[in-house]
Amino acid sequence: MSTTDLHANLLPYDYYADKGDQPYGLARTATLIRAARAEASNVMLFDNGDACRARHLATSLRRPTAAGPGTTR
């Protein structure tokens, strides 16, 4: 099984649109992963990327660049 484009969404909530009960989020994904692992004993989980991008939480987790402010990555 794999995940992709989580974009650091912890909860199934869209903060930009101020709407809850969205079909995404790490909390919802964790529930689905637990259910899949309960069905089979040999389950591998892969993340395809974008787990920490494009959200306020992800931005706050990034380290500053060594070159200083105003530089691009």
PDB file of C-alpha atoms in Angstrom:
ATOM      1  CA  MET A   1       0.000   0.000   0.000  1.00  0.00           C
ATOM      2  CA  SER A   2       1.175   3.549  -0.554  1.00  0.00           C
ATOM      3  CA  THR A   3       0.363   7.128   0.314  1.00  0.00           C
ATOM      4  CA  THR A   4       0.957  10.223  -1.743  1.00  0.00           C
ATOM      5  CA  ASP A   5       0.307  13.962  -1.578  1.00  0.00           C
ATOM      6  CA  LEU A   6      -0.460  14.116   2.136  1.00  0.00           C
ATOM      7  CA  HIS A   7       0.833  17.708   2.212  1.00  0.00           C
ATOM      8  CA  ALA A   8       1.160  17.688   6.028  1.00  0.00           C
ATOM      9  CA  ASN A   9      -2.610  17.521   6.560  1.00  0.00           C
ATOM     10  CA  LEU A  10      -2.900  16.141  10.086  1.00  0.00           C
ATOM     11  CA  LEU A  11      -6.666  16.297  10.372  1.00  0.00           C
ATOM     12  CA  PRO A  12      -9.434  15.905   7.777  1.00  0.00           C
ATOM     13  CA  TYR A  13     -10.025  19.660   7.785  1.00  0.00           C
ATOM     14  CA  ASP A  14      -9.594  22.255   5.045  1.00  0.00           C
ATOM     15  CA  TYR A  15      -8.280  25.348   6.826  1.00  0.00           C
ATOM     16  CA  TYR A  16      -8.416  27.504   3.701  1.00  0.00           C
ATOM     17  CA  ALA A  17     -12.104  26.768   3.053  1.00  0.00           C
ATOM     18  CA  ASP A  18     -12.883  26.384   6.787  1.00  0.00           C
ATOM     19  CA  LYS A  19     -14.609  23.034   6.205  1.00  0.00           C
ATOM     20  CA  GLY A  20     -14.296  19.823   8.165  1.00  0.00           C
ATOM     21  CA  ASP A  21     -14.861  16.163   7.292  1.00  0.00           C
ATOM     22  CA  GLN A  22     -12.588  16.146   4.256  1.00  0.00           C
ATOM     23  CA  PRO A  23     -11.487  12.879   2.598  1.00  0.00           C
ATOM     24  CA  TYR A  24      -7.833  13.353   3.543  1.00  0.00           C
ATOM     25  CA  GLY A  25      -5.500  13.825   6.484  1.00  0.00           C
ATOM     26  CA  LEU A  26      -2.988  11.765   8.419  1.00  0.00           C
ATOM     27  CA  ALA A  27      -5.560  10.878  11.077  1.00  0.00           C
ATOM     28  CA  ARG A  28      -7.925   9.416   8.477  1.00  0.00           C
ATOM     29  CA  THR A  29      -5.046   7.744   6.651  1.00  0.00           C
ATOM     30  CA  ALA A  30      -3.833   6.114   9.873  1.00  0.00           C
ATOM     31  CA  THR A  31      -7.266   4.556  10.343  1.00  0.00           C
ATOM     32  CA  LEU A  32      -7.171   3.104   6.821  1.00  0.00           C
ATOM     33  CA  ILE A  33      -3.625   1.788   7.330  1.00  0.00           C
ATOM     34  CA  ARG A  34      -4.628   0.068  10.592  1.00  0.00           C
ATOM     35  CA  ALA A  35      -7.594  -1.563   8.845  1.00  0.00           C
ATOM     36  CA  ALA A  36      -5.398  -2.829   5.981  1.00  0.00           C
ATOM     37  CA  ARG A  37      -2.829  -4.213   8.421  1.00  0.00           C
ATOM     38  CA  ALA A  38      -5.596  -6.006  10.331  1.00  0.00           C
ATOM     39  CA  GLU A  39      -6.599  -7.810   7.115  1.00  0.00           C
ATOM     40  CA  ALA A  40      -3.099  -9.067   6.272  1.00  0.00           C
ATOM     41  CA  SER A  41      -0.052  -9.772   8.415  1.00  0.00           C
ATOM     42  CA  ASN A  42       2.509  -8.917   5.737  1.00  0.00           C
ATOM     43  CA  VAL A  43       1.736  -5.338   4.693  1.00  0.00           C
ATOM     44  CA  MET A  44       4.302  -2.818   3.508  1.00  0.00           C
ATOM     45  CA  LEU A  45       3.635   0.917   3.488  1.00  0.00           C
ATOM     46  CA  PHE A  46       5.393   3.335   1.144  1.00  0.00           C
ATOM     47  CA  ASP A  47       5.042   7.098   0.947  1.00  0.00           C
ATOM     48  CA  ASN A  48       5.398   8.536  -2.561  1.00  0.00           C
ATOM     49  CA  GLY A  49       6.359  11.983  -1.358  1.00  0.00           C
ATOM     50  CA  ASP A  50       4.872  15.396  -0.705  1.00  0.00           C
ATOM     51  CA  ALA A  51       4.231  14.441   2.913  1.00  0.00           C
ATOM     52  CA  CYS A  52       5.612  17.777   4.170  1.00  0.00           C
ATOM     53  CA  ARG A  53       4.787  20.374   1.534  1.00  0.00           C
ATOM     54  CA  ALA A  54       2.325  23.180   0.911  1.00  0.00           C
ATOM     55  CA  ARG A  55       0.740  23.603   4.343  1.00  0.00           C
ATOM     56  CA  HIS A  56       1.405  25.893   7.297  1.00  0.00           C
ATOM     57  CA  LEU A  57       2.589  22.967   9.411  1.00  0.00           C
ATOM     58  CA  ALA A  58       5.051  21.874   6.743  1.00  0.00           C
ATOM     59  CA  THR A  59       6.393  25.405   6.406  1.00  0.00           C
ATOM     60  CA  SER A  60       6.956  25.654  10.149  1.00  0.00           C
ATOM     61  CA  LEU A  61       8.836  22.317  10.148  1.00  0.00           C
ATOM     62  CA  ARG A  62      11.314  23.338   7.451  1.00  0.00           C
ATOM     63  CA  ARG A  63      14.795  24.321   8.496  1.00  0.00           C
ATOM     64  CA  PRO A  64      16.088  27.696   7.346  1.00  0.00           C
ATOM     65  CA  THR A  65      18.561  27.565   4.503  1.00  0.00           C
ATOM     66  CA  ALA A  66      22.249  27.808   5.305  1.00  0.00           C
ATOM     67  CA  ALA A  67      22.635  30.680   2.817  1.00  0.00           C
ATOM     68  CA  GLY A  68      20.301  32.911   4.835  1.00  0.00           C
ATOM     69  CA  PRO A  69      17.044  34.751   4.230  1.00  0.00           C
ATOM     70  CA  GLY A  70      15.912  35.539   0.722  1.00  0.00           C
ATOM     71  CA  THR A  71      17.578  32.538  -0.916  1.00  0.00           C
ATOM     72  CA  THR A  72      15.669  29.998  -2.947  1.00  0.00           C
ATOM     73  CA  ARG A  73      15.928  26.260  -2.728  1.00  0.00           C
TER      74      ARG A  73
END
